[in-house]
Structure formats: C-alpha cells, structure tokens
PDB file of N, CA and C in Angstrom:
ATOM      1  N   MET A1251      71.642  10.446 146.925  1.00 50.00           N
ATOM      2  CA  MET A1251      72.751  11.349 147.149  1.00 50.00           C
ATOM      3  C   MET A1251      72.981  12.150 145.861  1.00 50.00           C
ATOM      4  N   PRO A1252      73.094  13.472 145.929  1.00 52.00           N
ATOM      5  CA  PRO A1252      73.291  14.291 144.729  1.00 52.00           C
ATOM      6  C   PRO A1252      74.686  14.079 144.139  1.00 52.00           C
ATOM      7  N   PRO A1253      74.855  14.316 142.824  1.00 52.00           N
ATOM      8  CA  PRO A1253      76.179  14.169 142.222  1.00 52.00           C
ATOM      9  C   PRO A1253      77.167  15.159 142.828  1.00 52.00           C
ATOM     10  N   ARG A1254      78.392  14.728 142.908  1.00 58.00           N
ATOM     11  CA  ARG A1254      79.444  15.548 143.499  1.00 58.00           C
ATOM     12  C   ARG A1254      80.306  16.133 142.385  1.00 58.00           C
ATOM     13  N   PHE A1255      80.336  17.427 142.267  1.00 64.00           N
ATOM     14  CA  PHE A1255      81.141  18.089 141.241  1.00 64.00           C
ATOM     15  C   PHE A1255      82.460  18.542 141.847  1.00 64.00           C
ATOM     16  N   GLY A1256      83.503  18.532 141.037  1.00 62.00           N
ATOM     17  CA  GLY A1256      84.809  18.959 141.527  1.00 62.00           C
ATOM     18  C   GLY A1256      85.478  17.919 142.395  1.00 62.00           C
ATOM     19  N   GLY A1257      85.064  16.660 142.259  1.00 80.00           N
ATOM     20  CA  GLY A1257      85.611  15.611 143.094  1.00 80.00           C
ATOM     21  C   GLY A1257      86.890  14.991 142.571  1.00 80.00           C
ATOM     22  N   ALA A1258      87.362  15.422 141.412  1.00 87.00           N
ATOM     23  CA  ALA A1258      88.599  14.877 140.857  1.00 87.00           C
ATOM     24  C   ALA A1258      89.782  15.358 141.696  1.00 87.00           C
ATOM     25  N   PRO A1259      90.822  14.523 141.826  1.00 92.00           N
ATOM     26  CA  PRO A1259      91.997  14.966 142.586  1.00 92.00           C
ATOM     27  C   PRO A1259      92.665  16.164 141.915  1.00 92.00           C
ATOM     28  N   LYS A1260      93.366  16.953 142.695  1.00 94.00           N
ATOM     29  CA  LYS A1260      94.063  18.135 142.186  1.00 94.00           C
ATOM     30  C   LYS A1260      95.519  17.795 141.896  1.00 94.00           C
ATOM     31  N   CYS A1261      96.014  18.289 140.785  1.00 94.00           N
ATOM     32  CA  CYS A1261      97.415  18.114 140.400  1.00 94.00           C
ATOM     33  C   CYS A1261      98.291  18.924 141.356  1.00 94.00           C
ATOM     34  N   PRO A1262      99.324  18.317 141.955  1.00 92.00           N
ATOM     35  CA  PRO A1262     100.190  19.061 142.873  1.00 92.00           C
ATOM     36  C   PRO A1262     100.939  20.220 142.211  1.00 92.00           C
ATOM     37  N   ARG A1263     101.177  20.150 140.914  1.00 93.00           N
ATOM     38  CA  ARG A1263     101.945  21.202 140.239  1.00 93.00           C
ATOM     39  C   ARG A1263     101.067  22.391 139.849  1.00 93.00           C
ATOM     40  N   CYS A1264      99.923  22.138 139.185  1.00 94.00           N
ATOM     41  CA  CYS A1264      99.108  23.245 138.658  1.00 94.00           C
ATOM     42  C   CYS A1264      97.835  23.499 139.461  1.00 94.00           C
ATOM     43  N   GLU A1265      97.513  22.608 140.408  1.00 93.00           N
ATOM     44  CA  GLU A1265      96.331  22.751 141.269  1.00 93.00           C
ATOM     45  C   GLU A1265      94.999  22.637 140.535  1.00 93.00           C
ATOM     46  N   LYS A1266      94.997  22.147 139.291  1.00 94.00           N
ATOM     47  CA  LYS A1266      93.753  21.937 138.551  1.00 94.00           C
ATOM     48  C   LYS A1266      93.322  20.485 138.695  1.00 94.00           C
ATOM     49  N   SER A1267      92.060  20.196 138.421  1.00 93.00           N
ATOM     50  CA  SER A1267      91.533  18.837 138.528  1.00 93.00           C
ATOM     51  C   SER A1267      92.208  17.910 137.526  1.00 93.00           C
ATOM     52  N   VAL A1268      92.501  16.694 137.989  1.00 94.00           N
ATOM     53  CA  VAL A1268      93.105  15.676 137.134  1.00 94.00           C
ATOM     54  C   VAL A1268      92.051  14.602 136.903  1.00 94.00           C
ATOM     55  N   TYR A1269      91.607  14.466 135.670  1.00 92.00           N
ATOM     56  CA  TYR A1269      90.581  13.486 135.340  1.00 92.00           C
ATOM     57  C   TYR A1269      91.223  12.162 134.948  1.00 92.00           C
ATOM     58  N   MET A1270      90.449  11.093 135.034  1.00 90.00           N
ATOM     59  CA  MET A1270      90.930   9.735 134.859  1.00 90.00           C
ATOM     60  C   MET A1270      91.762   9.549 133.582  1.00 90.00           C
ATOM     61  N   ALA A1271      91.334  10.119 132.467  1.00 90.00           N
ATOM     62  CA  ALA A1271      92.008   9.909 131.184  1.00 90.00           C
ATOM     63  C   ALA A1271      93.386  10.558 131.116  1.00 90.00           C
ATOM     64  N   GLU A1272      93.669  11.520 131.975  1.00 90.00           N
ATOM     65  CA  GLU A1272      94.927  12.254 131.882  1.00 90.00           C
ATOM     66  C   GLU A1272      95.821  12.094 133.106  1.00 90.00           C
ATOM     67  N   GLN A1273      95.465  11.229 134.040  1.00 91.00           N
ATOM     68  CA  GLN A1273      96.216  11.156 135.285  1.00 91.00           C
ATOM     69  C   GLN A1273      97.404  10.206 135.219  1.00 91.00           C
ATOM     70  N   VAL A1274      98.452  10.603 135.937  1.00 93.00           N
ATOM     71  CA  VAL A1274      99.667   9.812 136.108  1.00 93.00           C
ATOM     72  C   VAL A1274      99.982   9.862 137.596  1.00 93.00           C
ATOM     73  N   LEU A1275     100.315   8.725 138.182  1.00 92.00           N
ATOM     74  CA  LEU A1275     100.640   8.696 139.604  1.00 92.00           C
ATOM     75  C   LEU A1275     102.067   9.185 139.803  1.00 92.00           C
ATOM     76  N   GLY A1276     102.217  10.202 140.613  1.00 92.00           N
ATOM     77  CA  GLY A1276     103.524  10.781 140.905  1.00 92.00           C
ATOM     78  C   GLY A1276     103.623  11.095 142.380  1.00 92.00           C
ATOM     79  N   PRO A1277     104.652  11.820 142.776  1.00 92.00           N
ATOM     80  CA  PRO A1277     104.819  12.150 144.189  1.00 92.00           C
ATOM     81  C   PRO A1277     103.662  13.000 144.708  1.00 92.00           C
ATOM     82  N   GLY A1278     103.052  12.564 145.776  1.00 90.00           N
ATOM     83  CA  GLY A1278     101.978  13.333 146.390  1.00 90.00           C
ATOM     84  C   GLY A1278     100.608  13.136 145.782  1.00 90.00           C
ATOM     85  N   GLY A1279     100.451  12.224 144.826  1.00 92.00           N
ATOM     86  CA  GLY A1279      99.129  11.979 144.258  1.00 92.00           C
ATOM     87  C   GLY A1279      99.137  11.891 142.749  1.00 92.00           C
ATOM     88  N   PHE A1280      97.990  12.223 142.152  1.00 94.00           N
ATOM     89  CA  PHE A1280      97.846  12.145 140.702  1.00 94.00           C
ATOM     90  C   PHE A1280      98.226  13.470 140.054  1.00 94.00           C
ATOM     91  N   TRP A1281      98.965  13.388 138.952  1.00 94.00           N
ATOM     92  CA  TRP A1281      99.444  14.548 138.205  1.00 94.00           C
ATOM     93  C   TRP A1281      98.896  14.480 136.791  1.00 94.00           C
ATOM     94  N   HIS A1282      98.835  15.635 136.111  1.00 94.00           N
ATOM     95  CA  HIS A1282      98.638  15.640 134.668  1.00 94.00           C
ATOM     96  C   HIS A1282      99.937  15.123 134.046  1.00 94.00           C
ATOM     97  N   ASN A1283      99.841  14.383 132.969  1.00 93.00           N
ATOM     98  CA  ASN A1283     101.035  13.883 132.300  1.00 93.00           C
ATOM     99  C   ASN A1283     101.964  15.035 131.906  1.00 93.00           C
ATOM    100  N   SER A1284     101.403  16.135 131.441  1.00 93.00           N
ATOM    101  CA  SER A1284     102.222  17.275 131.015  1.00 93.00           C
ATOM    102  C   SER A1284     102.830  18.042 132.193  1.00 93.00           C
ATOM    103  N   CYS A1285     102.288  17.895 133.386  1.00 95.00           N
ATOM    104  CA  CYS A1285     102.818  18.586 134.568  1.00 95.00           C
ATOM    105  C   CYS A1285     103.923  17.792 135.257  1.00 95.00           C
ATOM    106  N   LEU A1286     104.044  16.514 134.955  1.00 95.00           N
ATOM    107  CA  LEU A1286     105.045  15.682 135.620  1.00 95.00           C
ATOM    108  C   LEU A1286     106.410  15.947 134.990  1.00 95.00           C
ATOM    109  N   THR A1287     107.017  17.043 135.419  1.00 96.00           N
ATOM    110  CA  THR A1287     108.325  17.470 134.932  1.00 96.00           C
ATOM    111  C   THR A1287     109.229  17.740 136.124  1.00 96.00           C
ATOM    112  N   CYS A1288     110.529  17.761 135.875  1.00 96.00           N
ATOM    113  CA  CYS A1288     111.510  18.043 136.917  1.00 96.00           C
ATOM    114  C   CYS A1288     111.315  19.462 137.441  1.00 96.00           C
ATOM    115  N   LYS A1289     111.333  19.616 138.745  1.00 95.00           N
ATOM    116  CA  LYS A1289     111.144  20.937 139.351  1.00 95.00           C
ATOM    117  C   LYS A1289     112.286  21.882 138.994  1.00 95.00           C
ATOM    118  N   GLU A1290     113.488  21.349 138.777  1.00 96.00           N
ATOM    119  CA  GLU A1290     114.656  22.184 138.500  1.00 96.00           C
ATOM    120  C   GLU A1290     114.826  22.511 137.016  1.00 96.00           C
ATOM    121  N   CYS A1291     114.791  21.496 136.149  1.00 96.00           N
ATOM    122  CA  CYS A1291     115.126  21.710 134.731  1.00 96.00           C
ATOM    123  C   CYS A1291     113.928  21.579 133.791  1.00 96.00           C
ATOM    124  N   ASN A1292     112.761  21.239 134.318  1.00 96.00           N
ATOM    125  CA  ASN A1292     111.519  21.083 133.541  1.00 96.00           C
ATOM    126  C   ASN A1292     111.559  19.964 132.505  1.00 96.00           C
ATOM    127  N   LYS A1293     112.465  19.023 132.657  1.00 96.00           N
ATOM    128  CA  LYS A1293     112.516  17.863 131.770  1.00 96.00           C
ATOM    129  C   LYS A1293     111.313  16.968 132.059  1.00 96.00           C
ATOM    130  N   ARG A1294     110.664  16.481 131.012  1.00 95.00           N
ATOM    131  CA  ARG A1294     109.501  15.604 131.181  1.00 95.00           C
ATOM    132  C   ARG A1294     109.958  14.272 131.795  1.00 95.00           C
ATOM    133  N   LEU A1295     109.177  13.757 132.734  1.00 94.00           N
ATOM    134  CA  LEU A1295     109.548  12.564 133.485  1.00 94.00           C
ATOM    135  C   LEU A1295     108.593  11.417 133.216  1.00 94.00           C
ATOM    136  N   ASP A1296     109.108  10.197 133.410  1.00 90.00           N
ATOM    137  CA  ASP A1296     108.277   8.996 133.390  1.00 90.00           C
ATOM    138  C   ASP A1296     108.748   8.103 134.530  1.00 90.00           C
ATOM    139  N   SER A1297     108.237   6.903 134.607  1.00 87.00           N
ATOM    140  CA  SER A1297     108.541   6.035 135.750  1.00 87.00           C
ATOM    141  C   SER A1297     110.014   5.638 135.829  1.00 87.00           C
ATOM    142  N   THR A1298     110.748   5.691 134.732  1.00 92.00           N
ATOM    143  CA  THR A1298     112.165   5.308 134.758  1.00 92.00           C
ATOM    144  C   THR A1298     113.087   6.480 135.083  1.00 92.00           C
ATOM    145  N   THR A1299     112.627   7.711 134.933  1.00 92.00           N
ATOM    146  CA  THR A1299     113.483   8.875 135.171  1.00 92.00           C
ATOM    147  C   THR A1299     113.057   9.686 136.390  1.00 92.00           C
ATOM    148  N   LEU A1300     111.984   9.303 137.040  1.00 94.00           N
ATOM    149  CA  LEU A1300     111.426  10.063 138.156  1.00 94.00           C
ATOM    150  C   LEU A1300     112.106   9.719 139.473  1.00 94.00           C
ATOM    151  N   THR A1301     112.499  10.738 140.205  1.00 94.00           N
ATOM    152  CA  THR A1301     112.880  10.611 141.610  1.00 94.00           C
ATOM    153  C   THR A1301     112.089  11.680 142.359  1.00 94.00           C
ATOM    154  N   GLU A1302     111.912  11.490 143.647  1.00 93.00           N
ATOM    155  CA  GLU A1302     111.112  12.461 144.394  1.00 93.00           C
ATOM    156  C   GLU A1302     111.758  12.809 145.715  1.00 93.00           C
ATOM    157  N   LYS A1303     111.480  14.007 146.167  1.00 93.00           N
ATOM    158  CA  LYS A1303     111.937  14.504 147.461  1.00 93.00           C
ATOM    159  C   LYS A1303     110.902  15.513 147.929  1.00 93.00           C
ATOM    160  N   ASN A1304     110.379  15.339 149.116  1.00 92.00           N
ATOM    161  CA  ASN A1304     109.388  16.257 149.701  1.00 92.00           C
ATOM    162  C   ASN A1304     108.186  16.476 148.786  1.00 92.00           C
ATOM    163  N   ASN A1305     107.667  15.393 148.202  1.00 90.00           N
ATOM    164  CA  ASN A1305     106.506  15.427 147.295  1.00 90.00           C
ATOM    165  C   ASN A1305     106.720  16.285 146.052  1.00 90.00           C
ATOM    166  N   GLU A1306     107.960  16.479 145.631  1.00 93.00           N
ATOM    167  CA  GLU A1306     108.277  17.165 144.379  1.00 93.00           C
ATOM    168  C   GLU A1306     108.979  16.183 143.458  1.00 93.00           C
ATOM    169  N   ALA A1307     108.809  16.380 142.160  1.00 95.00           N
ATOM    170  CA  ALA A1307     109.388  15.497 141.149  1.00 95.00           C
ATOM    171  C   ALA A1307     110.697  16.087 140.630  1.00 95.00           C
ATOM    172  N   TYR A1308     111.722  15.218 140.495  1.00 96.00           N
ATOM    173  CA  TYR A1308     113.022  15.617 139.968  1.00 96.00           C
ATOM    174  C   TYR A1308     113.510  14.545 139.007  1.00 96.00           C
ATOM    175  N   CYS A1309     114.305  14.953 138.010  1.00 96.00           N
ATOM    176  CA  CYS A1309     114.983  13.961 137.175  1.00 96.00           C
ATOM    177  C   CYS A1309     116.174  13.442 137.985  1.00 96.00           C
ATOM    178  N   LYS A1310     116.726  12.326 137.582  1.00 94.00           N
ATOM    179  CA  LYS A1310     117.823  11.725 138.345  1.00 94.00           C
ATOM    180  C   LYS A1310     119.046  12.634 138.390  1.00 94.00           C
ATOM    181  N   THR A1311     119.321  13.346 137.307  1.00 94.00           N
ATOM    182  CA  THR A1311     120.479  14.239 137.262  1.00 94.00           C
ATOM    183  C   THR A1311     120.347  15.367 138.279  1.00 94.00           C
ATOM    184  N   CYS A1312     119.220  16.050 138.294  1.00 95.00           N
ATOM    185  CA  CYS A1312     119.015  17.159 139.236  1.00 95.00           C
ATOM    186  C   CYS A1312     118.954  16.661 140.676  1.00 95.00           C
ATOM    187  N   TYR A1313     118.336  15.512 140.891  1.00 95.00           N
ATOM    188  CA  TYR A1313     118.259  14.949 142.237  1.00 95.00           C
ATOM    189  C   TYR A1313     119.662  14.662 142.772  1.00 95.00           C
ATOM    190  N   ASN A1314     120.490  14.009 141.940  1.00 93.00           N
ATOM    191  CA  ASN A1314     121.849  13.687 142.379  1.00 93.00           C
ATOM    192  C   ASN A1314     122.688  14.943 142.582  1.00 93.00           C
ATOM    193  N   ARG A1315     122.465  15.964 141.776  1.00 93.00           N
ATOM    194  CA  ARG A1315     123.189  17.221 141.936  1.00 93.00           C
ATOM    195  C   ARG A1315     122.835  17.870 143.275  1.00 93.00           C
ATOM    196  N   GLN A1316     121.571  17.800 143.669  1.00 92.00           N
ATOM    197  CA  GLN A1316     121.114  18.432 144.914  1.00 92.00           C
ATOM    198  C   GLN A1316     121.428  17.600 146.159  1.00 92.00           C
ATOM    199  N   TRP A1317     121.122  16.289 146.093  1.00 91.00           N
ATOM    200  CA  TRP A1317     121.175  15.466 147.296  1.00 91.00           C
ATOM    201  C   TRP A1317     122.042  14.224 147.164  1.00 91.00           C
ATOM    202  N   GLY A1318     122.783  14.087 146.085  1.00 86.00           N
ATOM    203  CA  GLY A1318     123.625  12.909 145.884  1.00 86.00           C
ATOM    204  C   GLY A1318     124.884  12.974 146.735  1.00 86.00           C
ATOM    205  N   PRO A1319     125.716  11.938 146.633  1.00 83.00           N
ATOM    206  CA  PRO A1319     126.959  11.918 147.404  1.00 83.00           C
ATOM    207  C   PRO A1319     127.884  13.067 146.996  1.00 83.00           C
ATOM    208  N   LYS A1320     128.569  13.638 147.950  1.00 77.00           N
ATOM    209  CA  LYS A1320     129.478  14.761 147.705  1.00 77.00           C
ATOM    210  C   LYS A1320     130.909  14.336 148.035  1.00 77.00           C
ATOM    211  N   GLY A1321     131.865  15.001 147.415  1.00 68.00           N
ATOM    212  CA  GLY A1321     133.263  14.781 147.764  1.00 68.00           C
ATOM    213  C   GLY A1321     133.959  13.688 146.991  1.00 68.00           C
ATOM    214  N   TYR A1322     133.335  13.157 145.951  1.00 62.00           N
ATOM    215  CA  TYR A1322     133.967  12.119 145.149  1.00 62.00           C
ATOM    216  C   TYR A1322     134.412  12.712 143.827  1.00 62.00           C
ATOM    217  N   GLY A1323     135.428  12.136 143.233  1.00 56.00           N
ATOM    218  CA  GLY A1323     135.886  12.612 141.930  1.00 56.00           C
ATOM    219  C   GLY A1323     136.943  13.680 142.081  1.00 56.00           C
ATOM    220  N   PHE A1324     136.857  14.707 141.286  1.00 51.00           N
ATOM    221  CA  PHE A1324     137.891  15.746 141.239  1.00 51.00           C
ATOM    222  C   PHE A1324     137.848  16.635 142.450  1.00 51.00           C
TER     223      PHE A1324
END
C-alpha cells in the first residue's frame, strides 16, 4: 500500500493539518494548542477552562454569559 500524505486530522479552527507533536483534544477533534482559544474573547484554553457548545470552544466566563442561567442577581 503506498504512503498516504495529508492524512493528519484537520484543526477545526484553522483547517490546517494537526500533527501528533502539536495536537490537543478539543471539541470536534484534534486542535493545534495555539488554536484552542475561546471563540468570543480569544483567551487561551486548557482542560480546566474549556467549555464547548456546538463543537466550538469557549472559556467558562463567555459560555456562562451566553448560555448560563438568566434572571438572578440584580
């Protein structure tokens, strides 16, 4: 069987190939570490700050602002 080129998974954010040394598992597949940022505020994310909705990455603050509970507080 001939070698397969371009077989690396594609990053959901930048659509470029993600190679083993640079991949991070995120919503929808493997991401580049530098691409795994909040869709709203571009804050860099890791496993403790990542939340996801519709295969997009969000920080907890932006996620709660968009889809968190409403009507509490002031």
